[in-house]
Coordinates of C-alpha atoms and ligand atoms in Angstrom, one line a residue:
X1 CA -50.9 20.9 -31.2
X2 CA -49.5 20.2 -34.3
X3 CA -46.8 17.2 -35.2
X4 CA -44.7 16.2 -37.9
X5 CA -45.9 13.4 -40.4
X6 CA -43.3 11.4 -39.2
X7 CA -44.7 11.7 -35.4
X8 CA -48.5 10.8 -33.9
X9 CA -50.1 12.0 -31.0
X10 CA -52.0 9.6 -28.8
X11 CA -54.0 9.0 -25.7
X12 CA -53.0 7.1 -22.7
X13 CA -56.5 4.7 -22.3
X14 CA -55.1 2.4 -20.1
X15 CA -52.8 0.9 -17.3
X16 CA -52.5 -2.7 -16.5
X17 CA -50.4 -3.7 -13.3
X18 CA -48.6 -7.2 -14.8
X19 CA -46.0 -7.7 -11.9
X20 CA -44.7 -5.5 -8.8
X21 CA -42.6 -3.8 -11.3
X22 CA -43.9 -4.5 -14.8
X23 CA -47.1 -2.2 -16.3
X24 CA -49.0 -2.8 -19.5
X25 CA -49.6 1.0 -21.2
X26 CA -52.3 0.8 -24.0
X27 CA -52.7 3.8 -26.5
X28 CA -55.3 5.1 -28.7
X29 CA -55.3 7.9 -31.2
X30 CA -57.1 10.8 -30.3
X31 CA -60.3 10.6 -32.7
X32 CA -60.4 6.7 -32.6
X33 CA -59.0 6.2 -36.0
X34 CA -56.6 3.3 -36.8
X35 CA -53.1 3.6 -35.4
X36 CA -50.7 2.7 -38.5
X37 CA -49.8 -1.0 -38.9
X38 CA -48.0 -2.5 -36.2
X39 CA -46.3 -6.0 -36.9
X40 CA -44.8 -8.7 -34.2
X41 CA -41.3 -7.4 -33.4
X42 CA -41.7 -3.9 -34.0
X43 CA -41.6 -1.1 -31.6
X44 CA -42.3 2.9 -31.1
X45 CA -40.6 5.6 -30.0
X46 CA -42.3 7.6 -26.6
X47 CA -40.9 11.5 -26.8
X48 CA -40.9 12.2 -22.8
X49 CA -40.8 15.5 -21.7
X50 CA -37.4 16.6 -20.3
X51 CA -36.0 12.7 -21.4
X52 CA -36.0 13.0 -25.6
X53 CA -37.5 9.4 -26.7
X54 CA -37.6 6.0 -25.2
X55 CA -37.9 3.0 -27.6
X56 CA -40.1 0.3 -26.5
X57 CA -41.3 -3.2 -27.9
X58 CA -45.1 -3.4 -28.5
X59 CA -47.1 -5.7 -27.7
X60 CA -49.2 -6.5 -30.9
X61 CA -52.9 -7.8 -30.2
X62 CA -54.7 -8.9 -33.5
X63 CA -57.9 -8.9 -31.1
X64 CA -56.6 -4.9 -30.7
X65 CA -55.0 -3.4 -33.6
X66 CA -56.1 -0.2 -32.9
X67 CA -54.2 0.4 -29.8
X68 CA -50.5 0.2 -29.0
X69 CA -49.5 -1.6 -26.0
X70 CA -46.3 -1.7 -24.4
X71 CA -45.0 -3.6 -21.4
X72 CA -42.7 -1.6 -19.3
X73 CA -40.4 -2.4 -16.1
X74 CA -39.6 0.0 -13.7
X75 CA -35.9 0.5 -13.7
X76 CA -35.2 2.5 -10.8
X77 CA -31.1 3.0 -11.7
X78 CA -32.3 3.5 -15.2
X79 CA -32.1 7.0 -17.8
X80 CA -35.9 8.4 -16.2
X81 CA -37.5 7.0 -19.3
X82 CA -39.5 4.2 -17.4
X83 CA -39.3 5.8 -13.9
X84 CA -41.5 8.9 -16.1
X85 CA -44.1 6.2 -17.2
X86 CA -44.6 4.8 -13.8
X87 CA -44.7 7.9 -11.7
X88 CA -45.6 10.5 -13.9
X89 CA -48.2 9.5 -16.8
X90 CA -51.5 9.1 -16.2
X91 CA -54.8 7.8 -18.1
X92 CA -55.9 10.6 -20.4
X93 CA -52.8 12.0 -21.2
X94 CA -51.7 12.6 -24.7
X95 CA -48.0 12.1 -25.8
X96 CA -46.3 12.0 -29.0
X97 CA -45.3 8.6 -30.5
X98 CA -43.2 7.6 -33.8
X99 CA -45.1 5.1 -36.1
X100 CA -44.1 1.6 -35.4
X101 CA -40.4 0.9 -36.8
X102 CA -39.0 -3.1 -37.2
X103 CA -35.8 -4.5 -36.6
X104 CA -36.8 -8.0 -35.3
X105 CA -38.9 -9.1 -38.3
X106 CA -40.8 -12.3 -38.4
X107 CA -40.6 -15.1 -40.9
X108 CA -44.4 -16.0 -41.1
X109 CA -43.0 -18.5 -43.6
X110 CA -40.8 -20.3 -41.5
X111 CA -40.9 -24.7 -41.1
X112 CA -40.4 -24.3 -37.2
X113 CA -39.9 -21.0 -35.1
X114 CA -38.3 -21.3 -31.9
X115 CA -38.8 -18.4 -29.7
X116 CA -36.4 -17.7 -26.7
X117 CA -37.5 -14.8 -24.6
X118 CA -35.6 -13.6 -20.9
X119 CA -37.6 -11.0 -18.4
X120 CA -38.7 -8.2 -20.2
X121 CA -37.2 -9.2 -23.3
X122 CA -41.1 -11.2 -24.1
X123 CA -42.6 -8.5 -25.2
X124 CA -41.8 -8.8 -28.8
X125 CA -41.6 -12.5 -28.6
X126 CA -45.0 -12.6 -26.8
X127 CA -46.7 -10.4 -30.0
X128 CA -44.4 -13.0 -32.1
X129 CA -46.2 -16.1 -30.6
X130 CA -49.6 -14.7 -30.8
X131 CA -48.9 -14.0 -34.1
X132 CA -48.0 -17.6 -35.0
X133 CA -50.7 -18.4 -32.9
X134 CA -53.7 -16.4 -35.5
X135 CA -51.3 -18.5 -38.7
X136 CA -51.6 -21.6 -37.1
X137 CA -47.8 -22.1 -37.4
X138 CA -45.9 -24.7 -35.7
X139 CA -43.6 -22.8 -32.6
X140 CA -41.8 -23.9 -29.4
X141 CA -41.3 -20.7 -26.7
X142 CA -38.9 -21.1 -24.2
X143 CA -39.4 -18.4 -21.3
X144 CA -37.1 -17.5 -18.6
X145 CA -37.5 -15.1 -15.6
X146 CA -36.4 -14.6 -12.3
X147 CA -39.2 -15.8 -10.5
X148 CA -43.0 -16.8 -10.8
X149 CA -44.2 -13.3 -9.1
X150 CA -41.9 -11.5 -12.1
X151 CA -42.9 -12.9 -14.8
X152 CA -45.5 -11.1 -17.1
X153 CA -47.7 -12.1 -19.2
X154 CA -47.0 -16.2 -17.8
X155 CA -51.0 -17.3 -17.7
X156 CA -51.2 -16.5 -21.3
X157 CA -47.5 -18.0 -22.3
X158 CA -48.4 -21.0 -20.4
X159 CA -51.1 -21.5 -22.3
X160 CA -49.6 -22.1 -25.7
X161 CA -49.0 -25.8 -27.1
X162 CA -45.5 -26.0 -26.3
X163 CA -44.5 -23.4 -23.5
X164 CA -41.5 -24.1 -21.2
X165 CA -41.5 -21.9 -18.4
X166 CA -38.3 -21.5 -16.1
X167 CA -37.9 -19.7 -13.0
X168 CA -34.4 -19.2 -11.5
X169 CA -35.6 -19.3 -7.8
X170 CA -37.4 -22.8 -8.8
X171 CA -35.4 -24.6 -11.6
X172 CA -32.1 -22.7 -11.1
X173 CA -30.0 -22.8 -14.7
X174 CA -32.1 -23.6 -17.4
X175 CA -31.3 -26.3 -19.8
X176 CA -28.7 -25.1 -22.2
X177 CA -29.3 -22.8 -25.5
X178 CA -27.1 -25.5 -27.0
X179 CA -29.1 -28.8 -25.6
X180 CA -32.8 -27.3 -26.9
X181 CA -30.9 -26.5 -30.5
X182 CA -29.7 -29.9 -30.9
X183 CA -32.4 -31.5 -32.1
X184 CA -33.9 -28.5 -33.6
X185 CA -34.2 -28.7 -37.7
X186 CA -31.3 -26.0 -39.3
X187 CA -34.4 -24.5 -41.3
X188 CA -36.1 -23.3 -38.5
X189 CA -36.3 -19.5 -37.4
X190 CA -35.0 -18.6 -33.8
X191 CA -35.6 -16.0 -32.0
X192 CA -34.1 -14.2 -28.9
X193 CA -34.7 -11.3 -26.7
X194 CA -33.8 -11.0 -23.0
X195 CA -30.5 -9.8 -21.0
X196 CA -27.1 -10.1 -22.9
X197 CA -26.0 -12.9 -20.9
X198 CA -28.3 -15.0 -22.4
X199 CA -28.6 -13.6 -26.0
X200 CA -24.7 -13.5 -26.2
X201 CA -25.1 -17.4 -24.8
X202 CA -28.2 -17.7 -27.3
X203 CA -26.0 -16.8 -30.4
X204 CA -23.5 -18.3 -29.7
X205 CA -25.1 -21.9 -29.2
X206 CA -26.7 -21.2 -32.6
X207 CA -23.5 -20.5 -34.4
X208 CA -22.3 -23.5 -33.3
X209 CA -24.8 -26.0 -34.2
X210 CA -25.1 -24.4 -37.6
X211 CA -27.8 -22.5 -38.0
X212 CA -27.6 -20.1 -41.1
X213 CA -27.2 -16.2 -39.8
X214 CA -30.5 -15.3 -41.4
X215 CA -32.1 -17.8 -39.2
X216 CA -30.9 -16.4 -36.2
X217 CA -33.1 -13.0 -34.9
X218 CA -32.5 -11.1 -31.4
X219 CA -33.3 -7.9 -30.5
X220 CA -31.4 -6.3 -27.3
X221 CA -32.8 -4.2 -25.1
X222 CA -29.6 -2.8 -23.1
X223 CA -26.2 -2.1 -24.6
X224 CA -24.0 -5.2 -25.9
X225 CA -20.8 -3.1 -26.0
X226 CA -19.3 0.0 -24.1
X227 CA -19.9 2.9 -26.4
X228 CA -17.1 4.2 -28.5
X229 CA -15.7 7.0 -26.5
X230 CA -12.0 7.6 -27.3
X231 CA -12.1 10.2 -29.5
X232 CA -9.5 12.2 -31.0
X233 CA -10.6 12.1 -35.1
X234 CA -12.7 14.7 -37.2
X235 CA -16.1 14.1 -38.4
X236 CA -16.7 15.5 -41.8
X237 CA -20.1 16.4 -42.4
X238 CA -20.6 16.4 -45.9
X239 CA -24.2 17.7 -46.8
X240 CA -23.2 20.8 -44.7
X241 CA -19.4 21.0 -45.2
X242 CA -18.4 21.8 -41.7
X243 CA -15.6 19.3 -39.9
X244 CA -15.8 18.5 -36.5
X245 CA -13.1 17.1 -34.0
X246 CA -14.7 14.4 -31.8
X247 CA -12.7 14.8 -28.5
X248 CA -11.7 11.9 -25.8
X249 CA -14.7 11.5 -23.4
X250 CA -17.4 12.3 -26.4
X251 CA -19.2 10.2 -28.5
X252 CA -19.9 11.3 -32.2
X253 CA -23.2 12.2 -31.0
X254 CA -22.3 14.4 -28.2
X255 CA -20.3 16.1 -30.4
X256 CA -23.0 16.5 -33.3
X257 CA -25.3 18.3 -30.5
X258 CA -22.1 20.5 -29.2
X259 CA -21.8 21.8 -32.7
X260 CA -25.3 23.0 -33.0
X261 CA -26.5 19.9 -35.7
X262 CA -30.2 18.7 -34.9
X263 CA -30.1 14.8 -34.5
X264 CA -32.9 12.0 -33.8
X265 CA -32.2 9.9 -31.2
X266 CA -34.0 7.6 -29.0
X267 CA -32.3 4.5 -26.8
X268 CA -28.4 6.1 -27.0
X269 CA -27.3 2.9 -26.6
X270 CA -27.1 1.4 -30.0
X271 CA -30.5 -0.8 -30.2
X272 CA -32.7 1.0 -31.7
X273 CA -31.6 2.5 -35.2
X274 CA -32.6 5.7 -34.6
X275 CA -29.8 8.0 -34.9
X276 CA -28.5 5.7 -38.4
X277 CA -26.4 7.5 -40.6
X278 CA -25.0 6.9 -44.0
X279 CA -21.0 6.8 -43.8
X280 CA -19.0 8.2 -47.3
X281 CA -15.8 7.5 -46.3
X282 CA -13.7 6.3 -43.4
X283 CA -13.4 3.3 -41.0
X284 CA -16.6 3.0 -38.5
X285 CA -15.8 1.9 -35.0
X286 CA -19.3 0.1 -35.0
X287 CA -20.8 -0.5 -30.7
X288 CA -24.2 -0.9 -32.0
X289 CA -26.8 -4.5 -32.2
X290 CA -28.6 -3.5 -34.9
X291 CA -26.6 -3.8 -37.9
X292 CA -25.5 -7.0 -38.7
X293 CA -22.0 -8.5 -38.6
X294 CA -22.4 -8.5 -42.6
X295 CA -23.8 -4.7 -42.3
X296 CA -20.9 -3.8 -40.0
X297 CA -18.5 -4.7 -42.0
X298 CA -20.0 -3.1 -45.3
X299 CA -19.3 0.2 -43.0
X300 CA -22.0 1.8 -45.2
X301 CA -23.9 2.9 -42.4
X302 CA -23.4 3.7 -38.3
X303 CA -24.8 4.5 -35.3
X304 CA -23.5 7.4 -34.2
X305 CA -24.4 7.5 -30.9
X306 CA -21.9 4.6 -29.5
X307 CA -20.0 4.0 -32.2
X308 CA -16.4 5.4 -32.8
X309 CA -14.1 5.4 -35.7
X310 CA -11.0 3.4 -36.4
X311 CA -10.0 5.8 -39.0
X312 CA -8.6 9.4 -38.2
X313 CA -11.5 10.9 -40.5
X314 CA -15.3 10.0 -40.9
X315 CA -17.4 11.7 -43.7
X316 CA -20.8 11.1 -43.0
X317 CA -24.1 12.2 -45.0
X318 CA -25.2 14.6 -42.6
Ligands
FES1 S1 -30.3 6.3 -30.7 FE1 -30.8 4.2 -30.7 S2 -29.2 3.3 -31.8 FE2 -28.5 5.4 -31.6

């Protein structure tokens, strides 16, 4: 089999159960080499047969770093991504991977880090902790899940200094983004991943008691906004010189693939960067949570496959 550079094939070496629904998936490459890099935050794309790719958090482990481990939930109303890596793969297998990519960077550097982590969402705050953890920096992580028996990965979070572990079936609401912040110092580093009920709750607490926007670091895992799906402008496609008309009901994507042009894609929901592309001219519709408000607004790049345009033409670099 042979892959692009960009791509790497790996070996399934290992499956942990973590909760009813929750299973840790640990890969190796196939000759026992070193993986490339991976650092706290960052995650890989999985290419599933029949389902494209599926972007998920690792989990780095410094005691590990020649495996990739990722933490998955079994969504059963999900897109067959996770439902495939329950039922379907099995220790041995080998499956194509993207090298690690990172859009939820760590300051190492930081005074204070505060980590703020919801379900699922710990995965990349757990490999941020640990990370902290091996630099003997100063953090607080504040964990919140429905329940004791789904919670991953809660022996080890317990375990650091100064864990605070909250359980909606024991504790009910947990103590306010905006009550923790308050007597947090402005120079420390937050960080937030979990449902967007609580990151949309999380930034905005943090706006409001001051903390600079390069401070302030979440990563969604499900959609923030509806995708752009109006339609009814042209997409000019300037490396090629073809135009396109993006009708109601389709998304810029779906209409890239409907005119034949090869795109990469993973999450198709706007959180993972992959399908970025360079915008020349015209007024993005922007649905995505990985540029920043700063980046959205310099319209100098878009994901196009949930965002719109606000403009009847687009020329992208495609
Ligand atoms: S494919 Fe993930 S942001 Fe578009």
């Amino acid at each position: 089999m042979t892959h692009s550079p960009d791509t790497l094939a790996v070996r399934l070496v290992r499956v942990t159960y973590l909760t009813e629904h929750v299973s840790l998936f640990e890969f190796a490459s196939l000759d026992g080499a070193p993986l490339p890099t991976a650092a706290a935050g960052a995650h890989i794309a999985l290419q599933l047969p029949n389902l494209g790719e599926r972007a998920y958090s690792l989990v780095t482990d410094s005691r590990h770093p020649e495996r990739y481990a990722i933490a998955v939930k079994r969504e059963p109303a999900g897109r067959g991504g996770s439902r495939h890596m329950h039922d379907m793969l099995r220790v041995g297998q080998v499956i194509t991977v993207t090298p690690p990519r990172n859009l939820f960077k760590l300051n190492e550097q930081a005074e204070e880090t505060l980590l703020f982590a919801g379900g699922i969402g710990v995965t990349p705050i757990l490999s941020m902790a640990r990370r902290l953890q091996a630099l003997n920096r100063p953090f607080r992580f504040f964990y919140s899940s429905r329940s004791r028996i789904h919670a991953p990965f809660l022996e080890e979070i317990a375990c650091f200094p100064d864990s605070h572990c909250r359980f909606g079936d024991e504790h009910g609401r947990d103590p306010s983004f905006g009550q923790i912040l308050a007597g947090t110092s402005r120079n420390a580093h937050l960080y937030c991943c979990g449902p967007v009920p609580m990151m949309d709750d999380f930034l905005t607490a943090a706006r409001a008691a001051g903390f600079a926007e390069e401070h302030i670091h979440v990563e969604y895992f499900a959609a923030k906004e509806t995708p752009a799906l109006t339609g009814g402008f042209v997409v000019k496609l300037a490396r090629s010189n073809r135009s396109l008309t993006v009708k109601p009901g389709q998304s810029i994507l779906s209409a890239l693939r409907a005119a034949g042009v090869a795109m990469t894609t993973s999450c198709e929901q706007g959180i993972c960067g992959a399908c970025e592309v360079r915008v020349l001219s015209g007024l993005p519709d922007h649905r995505d949570s990985v540029l920043t408000d700063e980046e959205k607004l310099a319209n100098q790049t878009m994901m196009v496959c949930c965002s719109g345009a606000l403009s009847g033409e687009l020329v992208l670099d495609l």
